[in-house]
Amino acid sequence: MDSASPPMDSVPPPSDDVPPPMDIGPPPPGDIPVPVFIDDDYELELNDETLKMYKARGKLLQDFITKQLSYVTDLKLLNRCFRSELLDFELIDDEQLVKQFSNICDLIDFNENGYKAILKYTNFKNLKSDPEELGKQKLSSFIEDLTQFSGSYVLYCIGIDEAIDIHRNSMNNKKYANFVQKQEDHYERDMEFLLELPVTTMMSYPSVFSNIYHYTPEDHPDYKKLDDIIELFSNSGDRITQNRTNAQNRITLAKFDEIVTGYPTKMLLTEKRLLLSAYIIIGYVIDGTPKKMEERHAYLFTDSLILTKVIKKKEQFKEELRISKSTRIEDSNNFILVTMGDKTIAIQFPDPTLRSVWKKGFHDSVKVLRKSHKARATINISKSGISNKRKSRKSIHLSLNDSGGRNAKTSRTKKKGPLLSEEQLQVISSDLEKIEIRTKSLMNSHRNCVSRLDQIEESLKSFM
């Protein structure tokens, strides 16, 4: 579906056979930041170079503000025309409804208030046709509030996979499916797309703000704040992506445990990650020729190839072939030859596309193992280096302070005194004070984040 959307006022009302949206009351209680306008003056250094930057920045702000309106409109559409009416029609139970739409009301309130703040603070109505002047305006208030609100975005993103699963499973209910299809056709919006929209928006923030940051001169009030929020959402995005990957992998491993019988251990107890699965023809290479070619269902994981035999609706575990950093993959006529230690297997695929995908999959698996091995080796070397340094320092300390004459060949080792000068000790003391101050600041920030998450949790409990 097209992500652009008309203003909410121009969205057509539901068809006659769909009741108007019910009044679901105010959003759940919570400390949702409402942007505050700070009309402080700031001076900008203007020259030919900075004016060009402000013009480019202004065009980016035009695009960002326009998309922000589209985003708010789509969120309100999701809430008004899907969530509230699903609740009204009782097509889904309350517990699943809360999981499916999470804290969407918080997101709507914040982004609607944020959009109004941007319009007012940038004087967008009067400057939207003048990119150069628009580029000089600041987003500081919105950025600061978005930083505080980032925890609510993370909360929504954490539950998105479960929300999508609930939606897809509910589509097996004929009444639910008919209602959703009718609303999607009428409003020209896909419900799954709308559910994913806050996630895709959050993931886009690092790129959006990086572009604006690139055309923001250093003396502009937004400069430092943009740098901070880019780092914040980049780190949050990476964690969410990893969490989603891990969650999806757990679902895959659970399905494997359910279908495959005879595997030595519970798959969920492993750290395996499934890369590919397909039906293949496989056999061992003996004296250069593939022998006993048999059909198997193959599962390629990050560290092994598991083969099963399909028996009715279940699969019987047959063999697990370990992949290592020394595993070799090569083409041979109609086969892919995979050498694992002293064994070589020949794999035949039903079509060339699947063959190329699996060849790449094997290479990716080996690459991951090599990277992991290299990382472990680096850590071991680092630990060894630290240990050697400690021993070296201990030896130096003994030789400088040992009065037993072990190093009596030189007169320097007999001299006693402080290892560091008074000036060096003062520098170290000053650095330690700075570290202590920084540590206290980080601990306060951590407590604030924990407090904010507690507020969000209480808000969700009240809503439920």
PDB file of N, CA and C in Angstrom, residues 360-433:
ATOM      1  N   LYS A 360      25.122 -19.885  -1.284  1.00  0.00           N
ATOM      2  CA  LYS A 360      25.396 -18.662  -0.514  1.00  0.00           C
ATOM      3  C   LYS A 360      25.168 -18.907   0.977  1.00  0.00           C
ATOM      4  N   GLY A 361      24.119 -19.698   1.312  1.00  0.00           N
ATOM      5  CA  GLY A 361      23.830 -20.012   2.707  1.00  0.00           C
ATOM      6  C   GLY A 361      24.984 -20.737   3.386  1.00  0.00           C
ATOM      7  N   PHE A 362      25.572 -21.708   2.676  1.00  0.00           N
ATOM      8  CA  PHE A 362      26.728 -22.423   3.225  1.00  0.00           C
ATOM      9  C   PHE A 362      27.895 -21.468   3.458  1.00  0.00           C
ATOM     10  N   HIS A 363      28.140 -20.599   2.481  1.00  0.00           N
ATOM     11  CA  HIS A 363      29.229 -19.627   2.621  1.00  0.00           C
ATOM     12  C   HIS A 363      28.978 -18.697   3.808  1.00  0.00           C
ATOM     13  N   ASP A 364      27.721 -18.260   3.974  1.00  0.00           N
ATOM     14  CA  ASP A 364      27.385 -17.375   5.101  1.00  0.00           C
ATOM     15  C   ASP A 364      27.615 -18.072   6.436  1.00  0.00           C
ATOM     16  N   SER A 365      27.231 -19.349   6.510  1.00  0.00           N
ATOM     17  CA  SER A 365      27.399 -20.110   7.748  1.00  0.00           C
ATOM     18  C   SER A 365      28.872 -20.228   8.119  1.00  0.00           C
ATOM     19  N   VAL A 366      29.715 -20.548   7.137  1.00  0.00           N
ATOM     20  CA  VAL A 366      31.156 -20.667   7.377  1.00  0.00           C
ATOM     21  C   VAL A 366      31.741 -19.317   7.777  1.00  0.00           C
ATOM     22  N   LYS A 367      31.253 -18.261   7.134  1.00  0.00           N
ATOM     23  CA  LYS A 367      31.749 -16.913   7.430  1.00  0.00           C
ATOM     24  C   LYS A 367      31.435 -16.527   8.879  1.00  0.00           C
ATOM     25  N   VAL A 368      30.209 -16.863   9.330  1.00  0.00           N
ATOM     26  CA  VAL A 368      29.822 -16.570  10.719  1.00  0.00           C
ATOM     27  C   VAL A 368      30.729 -17.309  11.697  1.00  0.00           C
ATOM     28  N   LEU A 369      31.011 -18.592  11.403  1.00  0.00           N
ATOM     29  CA  LEU A 369      31.854 -19.387  12.288  1.00  0.00           C
ATOM     30  C   LEU A 369      33.287 -18.849  12.325  1.00  0.00           C
ATOM     31  N   ARG A 370      33.795 -18.441  11.160  1.00  0.00           N
ATOM     32  CA  ARG A 370      35.149 -17.885  11.125  1.00  0.00           C
ATOM     33  C   ARG A 370      35.224 -16.576  11.895  1.00  0.00           C
ATOM     34  N   LYS A 371      34.190 -15.756  11.729  1.00  0.00           N
ATOM     35  CA  LYS A 371      34.156 -14.479  12.443  1.00  0.00           C
ATOM     36  C   LYS A 371      34.088 -14.702  13.949  1.00  0.00           C
ATOM     37  N   SER A 372      33.259 -15.675  14.362  1.00  0.00           N
ATOM     38  CA  SER A 372      33.135 -15.999  15.781  1.00  0.00           C
ATOM     39  C   SER A 372      34.449 -16.519  16.338  1.00  0.00           C
ATOM     40  N   HIS A 373      35.125 -17.386  15.581  1.00  0.00           N
ATOM     41  CA  HIS A 373      36.407 -17.942  16.013  1.00  0.00           C
ATOM     42  C   HIS A 373      37.454 -16.832  16.141  1.00  0.00           C
ATOM     43  N   LYS A 374      37.455 -15.917  15.179  1.00  0.00           N
ATOM     44  CA  LYS A 374      38.410 -14.809  15.202  1.00  0.00           C
ATOM     45  C   LYS A 374      38.163 -13.902  16.401  1.00  0.00           C
ATOM     46  N   ALA A 375      36.867 -13.662  16.711  1.00  0.00           N
ATOM     47  CA  ALA A 375      36.525 -12.809  17.856  1.00  0.00           C
ATOM     48  C   ALA A 375      36.994 -13.444  19.158  1.00  0.00           C
ATOM     49  N   ARG A 376      36.780 -14.768  19.299  1.00  0.00           N
ATOM     50  CA  ARG A 376      37.226 -15.466  20.509  1.00  0.00           C
ATOM     51  C   ARG A 376      38.744 -15.434  20.641  1.00  0.00           C
ATOM     52  N   ALA A 377      39.436 -15.596  19.498  1.00  0.00           N
ATOM     53  CA  ALA A 377      40.897 -15.561  19.517  1.00  0.00           C
ATOM     54  C   ALA A 377      41.396 -14.190  19.944  1.00  0.00           C
ATOM     55  N   THR A 378      40.725 -13.135  19.460  1.00  0.00           N
ATOM     56  CA  THR A 378      41.111 -11.767  19.818  1.00  0.00           C
ATOM     57  C   THR A 378      40.940 -11.536  21.309  1.00  0.00           C
ATOM     58  N   ILE A 379      39.806 -12.042  21.860  1.00  0.00           N
ATOM     59  CA  ILE A 379      39.552 -11.886  23.298  1.00  0.00           C
ATOM     60  C   ILE A 379      40.622 -12.618  24.110  1.00  0.00           C
ATOM     61  N   ASN A 380      40.979 -13.847  23.677  1.00  0.00           N
ATOM     62  CA  ASN A 380      41.996 -14.611  24.395  1.00  0.00           C
ATOM     63  C   ASN A 380      43.347 -13.923  24.364  1.00  0.00           C
ATOM     64  N   ILE A 381      43.679 -13.356  23.187  1.00  0.00           N
ATOM     65  CA  ILE A 381      44.948 -12.638  23.068  1.00  0.00           C
ATOM     66  C   ILE A 381      44.943 -11.421  23.981  1.00  0.00           C
ATOM     67  N   SER A 382      43.811 -10.713  24.007  1.00  0.00           N
ATOM     68  CA  SER A 382      43.695  -9.529  24.854  1.00  0.00           C
ATOM     69  C   SER A 382      43.863  -9.900  26.319  1.00  0.00           C
ATOM     70  N   LYS A 383      43.198 -11.002  26.744  1.00  0.00           N
ATOM     71  CA  LYS A 383      43.323 -11.439  28.133  1.00  0.00           C
ATOM     72  C   LYS A 383      44.759 -11.818  28.446  1.00  0.00           C
ATOM     73  N   SER A 384      45.397 -12.520  27.495  1.00  0.00           N
ATOM     74  CA  SER A 384      46.785 -12.921  27.687  1.00  0.00           C
ATOM     75  C   SER A 384      47.685 -11.700  27.812  1.00  0.00           C
ATOM     76  N   GLY A 385      47.399 -10.690  26.968  1.00  0.00           N
ATOM     77  CA  GLY A 385      48.189  -9.458  27.014  1.00  0.00           C
ATOM     78  C   GLY A 385      48.042  -8.753  28.342  1.00  0.00           C
ATOM     79  N   ILE A 386      46.802  -8.705  28.858  1.00  0.00           N
ATOM     80  CA  ILE A 386      46.557  -8.067  30.151  1.00  0.00           C
ATOM     81  C   ILE A 386      47.287  -8.818  31.250  1.00  0.00           C
ATOM     82  N   SER A 387      47.228 -10.176  31.181  1.00  0.00           N
ATOM     83  CA  SER A 387      47.888 -10.984  32.190  1.00  0.00           C
ATOM     84  C   SER A 387      49.397 -10.751  32.181  1.00  0.00           C
ATOM     85  N   ASN A 388      49.956 -10.693  30.960  1.00  0.00           N
ATOM     86  CA  ASN A 388      51.393 -10.460  30.845  1.00  0.00           C
ATOM     87  C   ASN A 388      51.780  -9.088  31.371  1.00  0.00           C
ATOM     88  N   LYS A 389      50.925  -8.099  31.102  1.00  0.00           N
ATOM     89  CA  LYS A 389      51.200  -6.752  31.591  1.00  0.00           C
ATOM     90  C   LYS A 389      51.195  -6.723  33.104  1.00  0.00           C
ATOM     91  N   ARG A 390      50.208  -7.457  33.696  1.00  0.00           N
ATOM     92  CA  ARG A 390      50.134  -7.495  35.149  1.00  0.00           C
ATOM     93  C   ARG A 390      51.381  -8.141  35.741  1.00  0.00           C
ATOM     94  N   LYS A 391      51.825  -9.264  35.105  1.00  0.00           N
ATOM     95  CA  LYS A 391      53.036  -9.930  35.570  1.00  0.00           C
ATOM     96  C   LYS A 391      54.236  -9.006  35.439  1.00  0.00           C
ATOM     97  N   SER A 392      54.293  -8.294  34.307  1.00  0.00           N
ATOM     98  CA  SER A 392      55.402  -7.380  34.067  1.00  0.00           C
ATOM     99  C   SER A 392      55.439  -6.284  35.105  1.00  0.00           C
ATOM    100  N   ARG A 393      54.229  -5.713  35.401  1.00  0.00           N
ATOM    101  CA  ARG A 393      54.168  -4.655  36.408  1.00  0.00           C
ATOM    102  C   ARG A 393      54.580  -5.184  37.778  1.00  0.00           C
ATOM    103  N   LYS A 394      54.135  -6.446  38.065  1.00  0.00           N
ATOM    104  CA  LYS A 394      54.486  -7.043  39.350  1.00  0.00           C
ATOM    105  C   LYS A 394      55.988  -7.244  39.443  1.00  0.00           C
ATOM    106  N   SER A 395      56.630  -7.683  38.364  1.00  0.00           N
ATOM    107  CA  SER A 395      58.065  -7.896  38.345  1.00  0.00           C
ATOM    108  C   SER A 395      58.815  -6.594  38.559  1.00  0.00           C
ATOM    109  N   ILE A 396      58.330  -5.534  37.880  1.00  0.00           N
ATOM    110  CA  ILE A 396      58.961  -4.222  38.032  1.00  0.00           C
ATOM    111  C   ILE A 396      58.850  -3.765  39.472  1.00  0.00           C
ATOM    112  N   HIS A 397      57.655  -3.959  40.060  1.00  0.00           N
ATOM    113  CA  HIS A 397      57.429  -3.531  41.438  1.00  0.00           C
ATOM    114  C   HIS A 397      58.381  -4.269  42.388  1.00  0.00           C
ATOM    115  N   LEU A 398      58.550  -5.576  42.158  1.00  0.00           N
ATOM    116  CA  LEU A 398      59.451  -6.357  43.008  1.00  0.00           C
ATOM    117  C   LEU A 398      60.887  -5.901  42.867  1.00  0.00           C
ATOM    118  N   SER A 399      61.316  -5.659  41.629  1.00  0.00           N
ATOM    119  CA  SER A 399      62.700  -5.293  41.404  1.00  0.00           C
ATOM    120  C   SER A 399      63.024  -3.918  41.979  1.00  0.00           C
ATOM    121  N   LEU A 400      62.009  -3.033  42.013  1.00  0.00           N
ATOM    122  CA  LEU A 400      62.237  -1.691  42.541  1.00  0.00           C
ATOM    123  C   LEU A 400      62.208  -1.660  44.058  1.00  0.00           C
ATOM    124  N   ASN A 401      61.488  -2.607  44.666  1.00  0.00           N
ATOM    125  CA  ASN A 401      61.302  -2.563  46.116  1.00  0.00           C
ATOM    126  C   ASN A 401      61.917  -3.742  46.852  1.00  0.00           C
ATOM    127  N   ASP A 402      62.563  -4.632  46.135  1.00  0.00           N
ATOM    128  CA  ASP A 402      63.136  -5.812  46.770  1.00  0.00           C
ATOM    129  C   ASP A 402      64.483  -5.472  47.399  1.00  0.00           C
ATOM    130  N   SER A 403      64.584  -5.631  48.703  1.00  0.00           N
ATOM    131  CA  SER A 403      65.837  -5.339  49.396  1.00  0.00           C
ATOM    132  C   SER A 403      66.670  -6.594  49.586  1.00  0.00           C
ATOM    133  N   GLY A 404      66.155  -7.719  49.033  1.00  0.00           N
ATOM    134  CA  GLY A 404      66.850  -8.992  49.214  1.00  0.00           C
ATOM    135  C   GLY A 404      68.011  -9.179  48.275  1.00  0.00           C
ATOM    136  N   GLY A 405      68.205  -8.246  47.364  1.00  0.00           N
ATOM    137  CA  GLY A 405      69.374  -8.318  46.498  1.00  0.00           C
ATOM    138  C   GLY A 405      69.206  -9.159  45.259  1.00  0.00           C
ATOM    139  N   ARG A 406      67.914  -9.500  44.885  1.00  0.00           N
ATOM    140  CA  ARG A 406      67.726 -10.306  43.685  1.00  0.00           C
ATOM    141  C   ARG A 406      68.204  -9.560  42.436  1.00  0.00           C
ATOM    142  N   ASN A 407      68.124  -8.239  42.468  1.00  0.00           N
ATOM    143  CA  ASN A 407      68.555  -7.440  41.327  1.00  0.00           C
ATOM    144  C   ASN A 407      69.667  -6.484  41.757  1.00  0.00           C
ATOM    145  N   ALA A 408      70.563  -6.998  42.611  1.00  0.00           N
ATOM    146  CA  ALA A 408      71.590  -6.131  43.183  1.00  0.00           C
ATOM    147  C   ALA A 408      72.699  -5.789  42.208  1.00  0.00           C
ATOM    148  N   LYS A 409      72.612  -6.297  40.973  1.00  0.00           N
ATOM    149  CA  LYS A 409      73.661  -6.001  40.003  1.00  0.00           C
ATOM    150  C   LYS A 409      73.657  -4.541  39.602  1.00  0.00           C
ATOM    151  N   THR A 410      72.504  -3.878  39.694  1.00  0.00           N
ATOM    152  CA  THR A 410      72.420  -2.462  39.342  1.00  0.00           C
ATOM    153  C   THR A 410      72.023  -1.673  40.553  1.00  0.00           C
ATOM    154  N   SER A 411      72.574  -0.494  40.680  1.00  0.00           N
ATOM    155  CA  SER A 411      72.284   0.339  41.841  1.00  0.00           C
ATOM    156  C   SER A 411      70.893   0.946  41.766  1.00  0.00           C
ATOM    157  N   ARG A 412      70.304   1.054  40.531  1.00  0.00           N
ATOM    158  CA  ARG A 412      68.986   1.699  40.371  1.00  0.00           C
ATOM    159  C   ARG A 412      67.902   0.909  41.080  1.00  0.00           C
ATOM    160  N   THR A 413      68.020  -0.409  41.089  1.00  0.00           N
ATOM    161  CA  THR A 413      66.962  -1.236  41.679  1.00  0.00           C
ATOM    162  C   THR A 413      66.951  -1.172  43.194  1.00  0.00           C
ATOM    163  N   LYS A 414      68.026  -0.680  43.794  1.00  0.00           N
ATOM    164  CA  LYS A 414      68.091  -0.614  45.243  1.00  0.00           C
ATOM    165  C   LYS A 414      67.429   0.637  45.793  1.00  0.00           C
ATOM    166  N   LYS A 415      67.215   1.596  44.947  1.00  0.00           N
ATOM    167  CA  LYS A 415      66.630   2.855  45.409  1.00  0.00           C
ATOM    168  C   LYS A 415      65.152   2.672  45.693  1.00  0.00           C
ATOM    169  N   LYS A 416      64.728   3.182  46.838  1.00  0.00           N
ATOM    170  CA  LYS A 416      63.320   3.113  47.207  1.00  0.00           C
ATOM    171  C   LYS A 416      62.676   4.465  47.009  1.00  0.00           C
ATOM    172  N   GLY A 417      61.353   4.465  46.850  1.00  0.00           N
ATOM    173  CA  GLY A 417      60.649   5.723  46.671  1.00  0.00           C
ATOM    174  C   GLY A 417      59.357   5.492  45.931  1.00  0.00           C
ATOM    175  N   PRO A 418      58.524   6.514  45.769  1.00  0.00           N
ATOM    176  CA  PRO A 418      57.244   6.344  45.075  1.00  0.00           C
ATOM    177  C   PRO A 418      57.431   5.992  43.608  1.00  0.00           C
ATOM    178  N   LEU A 419      56.551   5.129  43.113  1.00  0.00           N
ATOM    179  CA  LEU A 419      56.620   4.758  41.702  1.00  0.00           C
ATOM    180  C   LEU A 419      56.204   5.909  40.797  1.00  0.00           C
ATOM    181  N   LEU A 420      55.357   6.813  41.278  1.00  0.00           N
ATOM    182  CA  LEU A 420      54.873   7.942  40.490  1.00  0.00           C
ATOM    183  C   LEU A 420      55.228   9.241  41.200  1.00  0.00           C
ATOM    184  N   SER A 421      55.429  10.285  40.393  1.00  0.00           N
ATOM    185  CA  SER A 421      55.714  11.594  40.971  1.00  0.00           C
ATOM    186  C   SER A 421      54.445  12.189  41.550  1.00  0.00           C
ATOM    187  N   GLU A 422      54.605  13.218  42.358  1.00  0.00           N
ATOM    188  CA  GLU A 422      53.441  13.883  42.971  1.00  0.00           C
ATOM    189  C   GLU A 422      52.541  14.494  41.909  1.00  0.00           C
ATOM    190  N   GLU A 423      53.156  15.044  40.873  1.00  0.00           N
ATOM    191  CA  GLU A 423      52.377  15.652  39.779  1.00  0.00           C
ATOM    192  C   GLU A 423      51.534  14.608  39.053  1.00  0.00           C
ATOM    193  N   GLN A 424      52.151  13.418  38.823  1.00  0.00           N
ATOM    194  CA  GLN A 424      51.398  12.350  38.153  1.00  0.00           C
ATOM    195  C   GLN A 424      50.241  11.853  39.012  1.00  0.00           C
ATOM    196  N   LEU A 425      50.484  11.771  40.332  1.00  0.00           N
ATOM    197  CA  LEU A 425      49.425  11.354  41.252  1.00  0.00           C
ATOM    198  C   LEU A 425      48.268  12.335  41.252  1.00  0.00           C
ATOM    199  N   GLN A 426      48.556  13.624  41.158  1.00  0.00           N
ATOM    200  CA  GLN A 426      47.506  14.636  41.120  1.00  0.00           C
ATOM    201  C   GLN A 426      46.662  14.504  39.853  1.00  0.00           C
ATOM    202  N   VAL A 427      47.327  14.237  38.726  1.00  0.00           N
ATOM    203  CA  VAL A 427      46.606  14.059  37.457  1.00  0.00           C
ATOM    204  C   VAL A 427      45.669  12.856  37.549  1.00  0.00           C
ATOM    205  N   ILE A 428      46.198  11.755  38.106  1.00  0.00           N
ATOM    206  CA  ILE A 428      45.374  10.545  38.252  1.00  0.00           C
ATOM    207  C   ILE A 428      44.201  10.801  39.181  1.00  0.00           C
ATOM    208  N   SER A 429      44.459  11.505  40.276  1.00  0.00           N
ATOM    209  CA  SER A 429      43.393  11.822  41.221  1.00  0.00           C
ATOM    210  C   SER A 429      42.302  12.652  40.570  1.00  0.00           C
ATOM    211  N   SER A 430      42.711  13.623  39.748  1.00  0.00           N
ATOM    212  CA  SER A 430      41.743  14.468  39.029  1.00  0.00           C
ATOM    213  C   SER A 430      40.917  13.638  38.056  1.00  0.00           C
ATOM    214  N   ASP A 431      41.583  12.716  37.339  1.00  0.00           N
ATOM    215  CA  ASP A 431      40.869  11.851  36.384  1.00  0.00           C
ATOM    216  C   ASP A 431      39.871  10.952  37.097  1.00  0.00           C
ATOM    217  N   LEU A 432      40.263  10.434  38.270  1.00  0.00           N
ATOM    218  CA  LEU A 432      39.357   9.579  39.031  1.00  0.00           C
ATOM    219  C   LEU A 432      38.118  10.338  39.487  1.00  0.00           C
ATOM    220  N   GLU A 433      38.297  11.596  39.881  1.00  0.00           N
ATOM    221  CA  GLU A 433      37.147  12.422  40.275  1.00  0.00           C
ATOM    222  C   GLU A 433      36.195  12.618  39.102  1.00  0.00           C
TER     223      GLU A 433
END
